[in-house]
Amino acid sequence: MSICLLLLVGILCINVKTESYAAELRHGVDSNLQTGDTESRTFIEDSGTSETPEDLKELNISNDLTITYNNGNGELSGSLRIFLTLTMIALAPLLIIMLTSFTRIIIVLHFTRSALNTNTAPPNQVMIGLALILTFFIMNPVFTEAYNEAIVPFDKGEITQQEAIDTGLKPFRQFMYGQTQIKDVRMFSEIVEYEWDGELESIPNYILVPSFIVSELRSAFMIGFVIYIPFIVIDMIVASTLMSMGMMMLPPTTISMPFKILLFVLADGWSLIIGSLVKSFK
């Protein structure tokens, strides 16, 4: 009981001392501890002005994270840049398929599998993966040139956005024009009533891109026809042999498929087809 009384008296004494000390501070008795004194301030340095981003970073001692875009020239807002970036990522598969060598490669590989009469060998995943790898192999000089001439200078702030877009499209336009037939360009020019003078620089992108796609389809089907010829000969020989033996009910494809695979392996067919495909873009 006595211990509780002592604790109560001690608490009351502390409260009285604290109240008297606060009253002295309000009346300015202790001048060394007044608000605003240099030794008790919460900031270290006085306020100042900045003329460069480095000076601003020194002043913002409580916030070292600063985000800037293109040296702060204000050409494109951050939200719009994010929107355009996401849009380009969504359109990237379409651009890779239609503006590169992917279309011709995947069609030729499909014709090869059909000619061999192996419906699932190689599977679709392998064919698409092989087509993508060959596409990056063929388009590597184009990608490298676009990166060095457009993306790197734009990231350094040496060129504007429009200049970067125009410069980055030049390697792709040269590649597409080299694989596009003149008659396809003239066909689409006549459709939109555009006067083309025969030069690459004067072809708009909305004419060059569909012309390139049509030319790629034509080239792929021509290569596929050449691939089909030796396998059709094998089918005809097998069918004639079965008919002469009176085996009418036996499907010729069942007998001809092993011979097709044997001929394809002995002739090193994959090397011939892939090598011819890559060389066709030179």
CSV table of C-alpha atoms in Angstrom, one decimal:
chain,number,residue,atom,x,y,z
A,1,MET,CA,0.0,0.0,0.0
A,2,SER,CA,2.8,2.4,0.9
A,3,ILE,CA,4.5,1.6,-2.5
A,4,CYS,CA,1.4,2.6,-4.4
A,5,LEU,CA,1.2,5.9,-2.5
A,6,LEU,CA,4.9,6.7,-3.3
A,7,LEU,CA,4.3,6.0,-7.0
A,8,LEU,CA,1.2,8.3,-7.0
A,9,VAL,CA,3.2,11.1,-5.3
A,10,GLY,CA,6.0,10.7,-7.8
A,11,ILE,CA,3.7,10.9,-10.8
A,12,LEU,CA,2.0,14.1,-9.5
A,13,CYS,CA,5.4,15.7,-9.0
A,14,ILE,CA,6.5,14.9,-12.5
A,15,ASN,CA,3.3,16.4,-14.0
A,16,VAL,CA,3.7,19.6,-11.9
A,17,LYS,CA,7.3,20.0,-13.1
A,18,THR,CA,6.4,19.4,-16.7
A,19,GLU,CA,3.6,22.0,-16.6
A,20,SER,CA,5.8,24.6,-15.1
A,21,TYR,CA,8.5,23.9,-17.6
A,22,ALA,CA,6.0,24.3,-20.5
A,23,ALA,CA,4.8,27.6,-19.0
A,24,GLU,CA,8.4,28.9,-18.9
A,25,LEU,CA,8.8,28.0,-22.6
A,26,ARG,CA,5.6,29.9,-23.5
A,27,HIS,CA,6.9,33.0,-21.7
A,28,GLY,CA,10.3,32.8,-23.3
A,29,VAL,CA,12.2,32.1,-20.1
A,30,ASP,CA,14.6,29.6,-21.7
A,31,SER,CA,15.9,31.4,-24.8
A,32,ASN,CA,18.3,28.7,-25.7
A,33,LEU,CA,15.5,26.2,-26.5
A,34,GLN,CA,13.1,28.5,-28.4
A,35,THR,CA,11.5,27.2,-31.6
A,36,GLY,CA,13.6,28.2,-34.6
A,37,ASP,CA,17.0,27.9,-32.9
A,38,THR,CA,19.8,26.7,-35.2
A,39,GLU,CA,20.8,23.8,-33.0
A,40,SER,CA,17.2,22.4,-32.9
A,41,ARG,CA,16.1,22.8,-36.5
A,42,THR,CA,14.9,19.8,-38.5
A,43,PHE,CA,16.7,20.8,-41.7
A,44,ILE,CA,20.4,20.9,-42.2
A,45,GLU,CA,21.0,23.5,-45.0
A,46,ASP,CA,19.2,26.7,-45.8
A,47,SER,CA,16.9,27.0,-48.8
A,48,GLY,CA,18.4,28.0,-52.2
A,49,THR,CA,17.9,28.1,-55.9
A,50,SER,CA,18.9,25.7,-58.7
A,51,GLU,CA,19.9,26.3,-62.2
A,52,THR,CA,20.8,22.8,-63.4
A,53,PRO,CA,19.4,19.3,-62.7
A,54,GLU,CA,22.6,18.6,-60.7
A,55,ASP,CA,21.9,21.6,-58.4
A,56,LEU,CA,18.3,20.5,-58.0
A,57,LYS,CA,19.4,17.0,-56.9
A,58,GLU,CA,21.6,18.6,-54.3
A,59,LEU,CA,18.8,20.7,-52.9
A,60,ASN,CA,16.3,17.8,-52.8
A,61,ILE,CA,18.1,16.1,-49.9
A,62,SER,CA,14.9,14.4,-48.7
A,63,ASN,CA,13.9,13.0,-52.2
A,64,ASP,CA,16.7,11.6,-54.3
A,65,LEU,CA,14.4,10.0,-56.9
A,66,THR,CA,13.8,12.2,-60.0
A,67,ILE,CA,12.3,11.0,-63.3
A,68,THR,CA,13.0,12.8,-66.6
A,69,TYR,CA,12.2,12.0,-70.2
A,70,ASN,CA,14.3,13.1,-73.2
A,71,ASN,CA,16.1,15.8,-71.1
A,72,GLY,CA,12.8,17.3,-70.2
A,73,ASN,CA,12.1,18.8,-73.6
A,74,GLY,CA,8.4,18.3,-73.3
A,75,GLU,CA,7.8,16.6,-76.6
A,76,LEU,CA,5.8,13.7,-75.3
A,77,SER,CA,4.1,13.3,-71.9
A,78,GLY,CA,4.9,10.3,-69.8
A,79,SER,CA,1.4,8.8,-69.9
A,80,LEU,CA,1.2,9.1,-73.7
A,81,ARG,CA,4.7,7.5,-74.0
A,82,ILE,CA,3.5,4.5,-71.9
A,83,PHE,CA,0.4,4.2,-74.0
A,84,LEU,CA,2.4,4.2,-77.2
A,85,THR,CA,4.9,1.7,-75.8
A,86,LEU,CA,2.1,-0.7,-74.8
A,87,THR,CA,0.5,-0.3,-78.2
A,88,MET,CA,3.8,-1.1,-80.0
A,89,ILE,CA,4.3,-4.2,-77.8
A,90,ALA,CA,0.8,-5.4,-78.7
A,91,LEU,CA,1.5,-4.8,-82.5
A,92,ALA,CA,5.0,-6.3,-82.4
A,93,PRO,CA,3.9,-9.9,-83.4
A,94,LEU,CA,1.9,-8.5,-86.3
A,95,LEU,CA,4.9,-6.4,-87.4
A,96,ILE,CA,7.3,-9.3,-87.1
A,97,ILE,CA,5.0,-11.5,-89.2
A,98,MET,CA,4.1,-9.1,-92.0
A,99,LEU,CA,7.2,-6.8,-92.3
A,100,THR,CA,9.9,-9.4,-92.2
A,101,SER,CA,10.8,-12.7,-93.9
A,102,PHE,CA,8.6,-14.7,-91.5
A,103,THR,CA,5.7,-15.1,-94.0
A,104,ARG,CA,7.8,-16.8,-96.7
A,105,ILE,CA,9.6,-19.0,-94.3
A,106,ILE,CA,6.6,-20.4,-92.5
A,107,ILE,CA,4.7,-21.1,-95.7
A,108,VAL,CA,7.6,-22.9,-97.3
A,109,LEU,CA,8.0,-25.0,-94.1
A,110,HIS,CA,4.3,-25.9,-94.2
A,111,PHE,CA,4.6,-26.9,-97.9
A,112,THR,CA,7.6,-29.1,-97.0
A,113,ARG,CA,5.6,-30.9,-94.3
A,114,SER,CA,2.6,-31.4,-96.5
A,115,ALA,CA,4.8,-32.8,-99.3
A,116,LEU,CA,6.3,-35.3,-97.0
A,117,ASN,CA,2.8,-36.3,-95.9
A,118,THR,CA,3.8,-36.1,-92.2
A,119,ASN,CA,0.9,-34.1,-90.8
A,120,THR,CA,2.4,-33.6,-87.3
A,121,ALA,CA,6.1,-33.9,-87.8
A,122,PRO,CA,7.6,-31.5,-87.2
A,123,PRO,CA,4.9,-30.0,-85.0
A,124,ASN,CA,3.6,-26.5,-85.3
A,125,GLN,CA,5.6,-25.2,-82.3
A,126,VAL,CA,8.8,-26.4,-83.9
A,127,MET,CA,8.0,-24.9,-87.2
A,128,ILE,CA,7.1,-21.5,-85.7
A,129,GLY,CA,10.2,-21.5,-83.5
A,130,LEU,CA,12.4,-22.4,-86.5
A,131,ALA,CA,10.7,-19.7,-88.6
A,132,LEU,CA,11.3,-17.1,-85.9
A,133,ILE,CA,15.0,-18.0,-85.5
A,134,LEU,CA,15.5,-17.8,-89.3
A,135,THR,CA,13.7,-14.5,-89.4
A,136,PHE,CA,16.0,-13.0,-86.7
A,137,PHE,CA,19.0,-14.4,-88.6
A,138,ILE,CA,17.9,-12.9,-91.9
A,139,MET,CA,16.7,-9.6,-90.4
A,140,ASN,CA,19.7,-9.1,-88.0
A,141,PRO,CA,21.4,-6.5,-90.3
A,142,VAL,CA,18.1,-4.6,-90.6
A,143,PHE,CA,17.5,-4.6,-86.8
A,144,THR,CA,21.1,-3.6,-86.1
A,145,GLU,CA,21.0,-0.6,-88.5
A,146,ALA,CA,17.6,0.6,-87.2
A,147,TYR,CA,18.9,0.4,-83.6
A,148,ASN,CA,22.2,2.2,-84.3
A,149,GLU,CA,20.8,4.9,-86.6
A,150,ALA,CA,17.5,5.6,-84.8
A,151,ILE,CA,17.1,4.3,-81.3
A,152,VAL,CA,20.6,5.2,-80.0
A,153,PRO,CA,20.6,8.8,-81.2
A,154,PHE,CA,17.0,9.3,-80.0
A,155,ASP,CA,17.9,8.0,-76.6
A,156,LYS,CA,20.8,10.4,-76.4
A,157,GLY,CA,18.5,13.3,-77.4
A,158,GLU,CA,20.4,14.0,-80.7
A,159,ILE,CA,17.3,13.6,-83.0
A,160,THR,CA,13.6,14.2,-82.6
A,161,GLN,CA,10.9,11.6,-82.4
A,162,GLN,CA,9.8,12.0,-86.0
A,163,GLU,CA,13.4,11.8,-87.2
A,164,ALA,CA,13.8,8.6,-85.2
A,165,ILE,CA,10.7,7.1,-86.7
A,166,ASP,CA,11.7,8.0,-90.3
A,167,THR,CA,15.3,6.8,-89.8
A,168,GLY,CA,14.2,3.6,-88.2
A,169,LEU,CA,11.9,2.7,-91.0
A,170,LYS,CA,14.5,3.2,-93.8
A,171,PRO,CA,16.2,-0.2,-93.3
A,172,PHE,CA,12.8,-2.0,-93.3
A,173,ARG,CA,11.7,-0.1,-96.4
A,174,GLN,CA,14.9,-1.0,-98.2
A,175,PHE,CA,14.5,-4.7,-97.2
A,176,MET,CA,10.8,-4.8,-98.3
A,177,TYR,CA,11.5,-3.0,-101.6
A,178,GLY,CA,14.2,-5.5,-102.4
A,179,GLN,CA,11.8,-8.4,-102.1
A,180,THR,CA,8.8,-6.6,-103.7
A,181,GLN,CA,7.9,-7.0,-107.4
A,182,ILE,CA,7.3,-3.9,-109.4
A,183,LYS,CA,4.0,-5.1,-110.7
A,184,ASP,CA,2.6,-5.4,-107.2
A,185,VAL,CA,3.6,-1.8,-106.4
A,186,ARG,CA,2.0,-0.6,-109.6
A,187,MET,CA,-1.2,-2.5,-108.8
A,188,PHE,CA,-1.7,-0.9,-105.4
A,189,SER,CA,-0.7,2.5,-106.8
A,190,GLU,CA,-3.4,2.2,-109.5
A,191,ILE,CA,-6.0,1.1,-106.9
A,192,VAL,CA,-5.4,4.3,-104.8
A,193,GLU,CA,-4.7,6.4,-108.0
A,194,TYR,CA,-1.2,7.3,-106.9
A,195,GLU,CA,1.4,8.4,-109.4
A,196,TRP,CA,4.6,6.5,-108.7
A,197,ASP,CA,7.8,7.6,-110.4
A,198,GLY,CA,9.6,4.2,-109.8
A,199,GLU,CA,11.8,5.3,-106.9
A,200,LEU,CA,11.8,3.8,-103.4
A,201,GLU,CA,11.7,7.2,-101.6
A,202,SER,CA,8.3,8.1,-103.3
A,203,ILE,CA,6.5,4.9,-102.2
A,204,PRO,CA,4.2,5.5,-99.2
A,205,ASN,CA,4.2,2.9,-96.5
A,206,TYR,CA,0.5,2.1,-97.1
A,207,ILE,CA,1.4,1.0,-100.6
A,208,LEU,CA,4.8,-0.7,-99.9
A,209,VAL,CA,3.6,-2.9,-97.1
A,210,PRO,CA,0.7,-4.7,-99.0
A,211,SER,CA,2.9,-4.9,-102.1
A,212,PHE,CA,5.6,-6.7,-100.1
A,213,ILE,CA,3.1,-9.1,-98.5
A,214,VAL,CA,1.7,-10.1,-101.9
A,215,SER,CA,5.1,-10.6,-103.3
A,216,GLU,CA,6.1,-12.8,-100.4
A,217,LEU,CA,3.1,-15.0,-100.8
A,218,ARG,CA,3.9,-15.4,-104.5
A,219,SER,CA,7.5,-16.3,-103.8
A,220,ALA,CA,6.6,-18.8,-101.1
A,221,PHE,CA,4.1,-20.6,-103.3
A,222,MET,CA,6.6,-20.8,-106.1
A,223,ILE,CA,9.2,-22.4,-103.8
A,224,GLY,CA,6.5,-24.7,-102.4
A,225,PHE,CA,5.6,-25.9,-106.0
A,226,VAL,CA,9.3,-26.7,-106.7
A,227,ILE,CA,9.5,-28.7,-103.4
A,228,TYR,CA,6.4,-30.7,-104.3
A,229,ILE,CA,7.7,-31.9,-107.7
A,230,PRO,CA,10.0,-34.8,-106.5
A,231,PHE,CA,7.5,-36.0,-104.0
A,232,ILE,CA,4.7,-36.1,-106.6
A,233,VAL,CA,6.9,-38.2,-108.8
A,234,ILE,CA,7.3,-40.7,-105.9
A,235,ASP,CA,3.6,-40.8,-105.4
A,236,MET,CA,3.0,-41.5,-109.1
A,237,ILE,CA,5.6,-44.3,-109.2
A,238,VAL,CA,4.1,-46.0,-106.1
A,239,ALA,CA,0.5,-45.7,-107.3
A,240,SER,CA,1.5,-47.2,-110.7
A,241,THR,CA,3.3,-50.0,-109.1
A,242,LEU,CA,0.4,-50.8,-106.8
A,243,MET,CA,-2.1,-50.8,-109.7
A,244,SER,CA,0.1,-53.1,-111.8
A,245,MET,CA,0.2,-55.5,-108.8
A,246,GLY,CA,-3.6,-55.4,-108.5
A,247,MET,CA,-3.5,-53.8,-105.0
A,248,MET,CA,-6.3,-51.4,-105.6
A,249,MET,CA,-7.4,-51.1,-102.0
A,250,LEU,CA,-4.1,-50.2,-100.5
A,251,PRO,CA,-3.6,-46.4,-100.2
A,252,PRO,CA,-0.6,-45.3,-102.2
A,253,THR,CA,0.4,-42.7,-99.5
A,254,THR,CA,0.9,-45.4,-96.9
A,255,ILE,CA,3.6,-46.9,-99.1
A,256,SER,CA,5.1,-43.7,-100.5
A,257,MET,CA,5.6,-41.9,-97.2
A,258,PRO,CA,8.6,-44.0,-96.1
A,259,PHE,CA,10.2,-43.5,-99.5
A,260,LYS,CA,9.6,-39.8,-99.3
A,261,ILE,CA,11.3,-39.6,-95.9
A,262,LEU,CA,14.2,-41.7,-97.1
A,263,LEU,CA,14.7,-39.5,-100.2
A,264,PHE,CA,14.5,-36.4,-98.0
A,265,VAL,CA,17.1,-37.7,-95.5
A,266,LEU,CA,19.5,-38.9,-98.2
A,267,ALA,CA,19.3,-35.6,-100.1
A,268,ASP,CA,19.8,-33.6,-96.8
A,269,GLY,CA,16.5,-31.9,-97.5
A,270,TRP,CA,16.5,-29.6,-94.5
A,271,SER,CA,19.8,-28.1,-95.3
A,272,LEU,CA,18.8,-27.6,-99.0
A,273,ILE,CA,15.5,-26.0,-98.1
A,274,ILE,CA,16.7,-23.7,-95.3
A,275,GLY,CA,19.8,-22.7,-97.2
A,276,SER,CA,17.8,-21.9,-100.3
A,277,LEU,CA,15.3,-19.9,-98.2
A,278,VAL,CA,18.0,-17.8,-96.6
A,279,LYS,CA,19.8,-17.2,-99.9
A,280,SER,CA,16.6,-16.1,-101.5
A,281,PHE,CA,16.6,-12.9,-99.4
A,282,LYS,CA,20.0,-11.9,-100.5
